[in-house]
Amino acid sequence: MGPGRYQPDITSYDYDAPMTEAGDPTSKYFALRDIIARYLPFARCTGTQTAAQKKYGTIKLQKCCTLLSLEARRRLSTGMAVSEKPKTFEALNQYSGLVLYETFLPATKHDPAILHVPGLHDRAYVYVDNEFVGILSRKYPFMILPISISAGRKLQLFVENQGRINYGPIIDFKGITSDAMFDTKVLKNWNMTKYPLESYEDIENLIQNEGSKTK
């Protein structure tokens, strides 16, 4: 568990299993096979050799588009909600992916002023007027970010669901689960755009459409 009492990790389907995700036998596989053979007759399987592995080398990635664009909203968003207070993923009937939370920053005398999102679950990419200004994370935890008043007025938080707790207390709502503050003021009047990112075809079409404009 991380310092923020939350530790996301990559899901694996071979948690201490006799065979790996690639289908290769492990030492546990052979131990189980030998134990079973003591009590039950069975034909030894000849297909338990480790599969050939390949190296694919370095894969270079390049930026092609932004999820904040009108085209991305049109292709990937499955709906939008408006509320005085931010709603969780569950309240928006969304299980995974991202939700874009947008509101306007109130006037303040402090520069920079402090953005505080104590109920963040789990990670937020912070933009002001479509410009990236920082990251908030439940893992570490980083729930506070100074923002210069010269950055702009429209606050945009792309909140990512990084996985649900699967042991201990399992009530683990996602999104912004409590009030967010800017300086000493509670942020209100949120627009929330849903990006479940469940359709590979829609993502691929966006990349092809927007990527062709950057070439």
Coordinates of C-alpha atoms in Angstrom, one line a residue:
M1 CA 0.0 0.0 0.0
G2 CA 1.4 3.4 -0.9
P3 CA 1.9 6.4 1.4
G4 CA -1.6 7.6 0.5
R5 CA -2.9 4.1 1.7
Y6 CA -3.8 3.3 -2.0
Q7 CA -1.5 1.4 -4.3
P8 CA -2.7 0.8 -7.9
D9 CA -1.1 -2.0 -9.8
I10 CA -1.4 -3.7 -13.2
T11 CA -4.0 -6.4 -13.1
S12 CA -2.7 -9.9 -13.7
Y13 CA -4.6 -13.1 -14.2
D14 CA -1.9 -15.4 -12.9
Y15 CA -1.8 -14.5 -9.2
D16 CA 0.4 -17.4 -8.0
A17 CA -1.2 -19.6 -10.6
P18 CA 0.3 -22.9 -11.9
M19 CA 0.6 -21.3 -15.4
T20 CA 1.6 -17.8 -16.5
E21 CA -0.6 -15.5 -18.6
A22 CA 1.5 -16.7 -21.6
G23 CA 0.5 -20.3 -20.9
D24 CA 3.9 -21.4 -19.7
P25 CA 4.1 -23.9 -16.8
T26 CA 5.6 -22.8 -13.5
S27 CA 7.3 -24.8 -10.8
K28 CA 3.9 -25.0 -9.1
Y29 CA 2.4 -26.6 -12.1
F30 CA 4.9 -29.5 -12.0
A31 CA 4.6 -29.8 -8.2
L32 CA 0.8 -30.1 -8.5
R33 CA 1.1 -32.6 -11.4
D34 CA 3.4 -34.8 -9.4
I35 CA 1.1 -34.8 -6.3
I36 CA -2.0 -35.6 -8.4
A37 CA -0.1 -38.4 -10.1
R38 CA 0.4 -40.1 -6.7
Y39 CA -3.3 -40.7 -6.4
L40 CA -4.8 -40.6 -9.9
P41 CA -3.7 -42.1 -13.2
F42 CA -3.2 -39.6 -15.9
A43 CA -1.6 -39.3 -19.3
R44 CA 1.5 -37.0 -19.2
C45 CA 1.0 -34.0 -21.3
T46 CA 3.8 -33.3 -23.8
G47 CA 2.7 -29.7 -24.4
T48 CA 4.1 -28.1 -21.3
Q49 CA 7.3 -26.6 -22.8
T50 CA 7.9 -22.9 -22.4
A51 CA 6.7 -21.0 -25.5
A52 CA 9.2 -19.1 -27.6
Q53 CA 9.6 -15.5 -26.5
K54 CA 10.2 -12.5 -28.7
K55 CA 11.7 -9.0 -28.3
Y56 CA 9.8 -6.3 -30.0
G57 CA 12.4 -3.6 -29.4
T58 CA 11.6 0.1 -28.6
I59 CA 8.2 1.4 -29.5
K60 CA 8.1 5.1 -30.1
L61 CA 5.0 7.0 -29.2
Q62 CA 4.0 10.4 -30.5
K63 CA 1.2 12.8 -29.5
C64 CA -1.6 12.9 -31.9
C65 CA -4.6 14.5 -30.2
T66 CA -6.1 15.8 -26.9
L67 CA -9.2 14.5 -25.1
L68 CA -10.2 18.1 -24.5
S69 CA -10.8 18.7 -28.2
L70 CA -14.3 18.9 -29.6
E71 CA -13.6 15.9 -31.8
A72 CA -12.6 13.8 -28.8
R73 CA -15.7 14.8 -26.9
R74 CA -17.9 13.9 -29.9
R75 CA -16.3 10.5 -30.5
L76 CA -15.5 9.3 -27.0
S77 CA -17.9 11.0 -24.6
T78 CA -21.0 9.0 -23.7
G79 CA -22.8 11.8 -21.9
M80 CA -22.6 14.9 -19.8
A81 CA -24.0 16.0 -16.4
V82 CA -24.4 19.3 -14.6
S83 CA -24.4 19.6 -10.8
E84 CA -23.7 22.2 -8.1
K85 CA -21.3 19.6 -6.5
P86 CA -19.1 17.1 -8.3
K87 CA -20.6 13.6 -8.8
T88 CA -18.8 10.4 -8.4
F89 CA -18.3 7.9 -11.3
E90 CA -21.0 5.7 -9.6
A91 CA -23.5 8.6 -9.5
L92 CA -22.8 9.2 -13.2
N93 CA -23.4 5.4 -13.9
Q94 CA -19.8 4.9 -15.1
Y95 CA -17.6 2.1 -14.0
S96 CA -14.1 2.9 -15.4
G97 CA -12.1 5.3 -17.6
L98 CA -12.1 9.0 -17.1
V99 CA -14.5 11.8 -16.2
L100 CA -13.7 15.4 -17.1
Y101 CA -14.8 17.8 -14.3
E102 CA -15.0 21.4 -15.4
T103 CA -15.8 24.6 -13.5
F104 CA -14.7 28.2 -13.3
L105 CA -12.2 29.4 -10.7
P106 CA -13.4 32.2 -8.5
A107 CA -11.5 35.5 -8.1
T108 CA -8.8 35.5 -5.3
K109 CA -6.3 37.9 -3.8
H110 CA -3.6 35.2 -3.5
D111 CA -1.2 34.4 -6.3
P112 CA -0.7 31.5 -6.6
A113 CA -3.8 30.2 -5.0
I114 CA -4.2 26.7 -3.8
L115 CA -6.3 24.1 -5.4
H116 CA -7.3 21.4 -2.9
V117 CA -9.1 18.2 -3.9
P118 CA -9.1 16.1 -0.7
G119 CA -11.7 13.5 -2.0
L120 CA -9.8 12.6 -5.2
H121 CA -10.1 9.0 -6.3
D122 CA -7.7 8.3 -7.9
R123 CA -5.6 10.6 -10.2
A124 CA -6.3 14.0 -11.8
Y125 CA -4.7 15.6 -14.8
V126 CA -5.2 19.3 -14.1
Y127 CA -5.7 21.9 -16.9
V128 CA -6.6 25.5 -16.9
D129 CA -8.0 27.0 -20.1
N130 CA -6.9 23.8 -21.9
E131 CA -3.3 24.1 -20.7
F132 CA -1.8 21.4 -18.6
V133 CA -0.7 22.7 -15.1
G134 CA -0.1 19.6 -13.0
I135 CA -1.1 16.3 -11.5
L136 CA -3.0 15.3 -8.3
S137 CA -2.8 11.8 -7.0
R138 CA -4.3 9.7 -4.3
K139 CA -1.4 7.3 -4.3
Y140 CA 1.3 9.6 -2.8
P141 CA -0.9 11.6 -1.8
F142 CA -0.8 14.9 -3.7
M143 CA -4.1 16.6 -3.2
I144 CA -2.9 20.2 -3.3
L145 CA -1.7 22.2 -6.3
P146 CA -0.7 25.9 -6.5
I147 CA -2.2 27.6 -9.5
S148 CA -1.3 31.1 -10.7
I149 CA -4.2 33.4 -11.3
S150 CA -2.6 34.3 -14.6
A151 CA -3.1 30.8 -15.8
G152 CA -6.8 31.4 -16.7
R153 CA -10.2 30.8 -15.3
K154 CA -11.6 27.5 -16.6
L155 CA -10.5 24.6 -14.4
Q156 CA -10.5 21.2 -16.0
L157 CA -9.8 18.0 -14.1
F158 CA -9.4 14.7 -16.0
V159 CA -10.0 12.2 -13.2
E160 CA -8.8 8.6 -13.8
N161 CA -10.1 5.5 -12.1
Q162 CA -6.9 3.5 -11.4
G163 CA -8.6 0.4 -10.0
R164 CA -10.8 -0.6 -7.1
I165 CA -9.6 -1.8 -3.7
N166 CA -10.1 -5.6 -3.7
Y167 CA -9.5 -6.3 0.0
G168 CA -10.3 -4.7 3.3
P169 CA -12.8 -1.9 3.1
I170 CA -14.3 -2.3 -0.4
I171 CA -16.4 0.9 -0.5
D172 CA -14.2 2.7 -3.0
F173 CA -16.1 5.4 -4.9
K174 CA -14.3 6.9 -7.9
G175 CA -14.0 10.5 -9.1
I176 CA -14.2 13.6 -6.9
T177 CA -16.0 12.3 -3.8
S178 CA -16.1 15.5 -1.7
D179 CA -15.9 19.3 -2.1
A180 CA -12.9 20.8 -4.0
M181 CA -11.5 24.1 -2.8
F182 CA -9.7 27.0 -4.5
D183 CA -8.0 29.1 -1.9
T184 CA -10.7 29.3 0.8
K185 CA -13.7 28.9 -1.6
V186 CA -15.7 25.8 -2.4
L187 CA -15.9 25.2 -6.1
K188 CA -19.4 24.8 -7.4
N189 CA -21.4 24.4 -10.6
W190 CA -19.6 21.5 -12.3
N191 CA -19.9 20.2 -15.8
M192 CA -19.0 16.5 -16.0
T193 CA -18.2 14.7 -19.2
K194 CA -18.0 10.9 -19.3
Y195 CA -15.2 9.1 -21.0
P196 CA -15.5 5.4 -20.3
L197 CA -13.0 4.5 -23.1
E198 CA -14.6 1.1 -23.6
S199 CA -14.7 1.2 -27.4
Y200 CA -11.3 0.6 -29.0
E201 CA -12.8 1.4 -32.4
D202 CA -13.8 4.9 -31.3
I203 CA -10.3 5.5 -29.9
E204 CA -8.7 4.2 -33.1
N205 CA -10.9 6.4 -35.3
L206 CA -10.1 9.5 -33.2
I207 CA -6.3 8.8 -33.5
Q208 CA -6.6 8.3 -37.2
N209 CA -8.7 11.4 -37.7
E210 CA -6.7 13.7 -35.4
G211 CA -3.3 12.2 -36.1
S212 CA -3.7 12.9 -39.9
K213 CA -3.9 16.6 -39.1
T214 CA -0.5 16.6 -37.3
K215 CA 1.5 15.0 -40.1

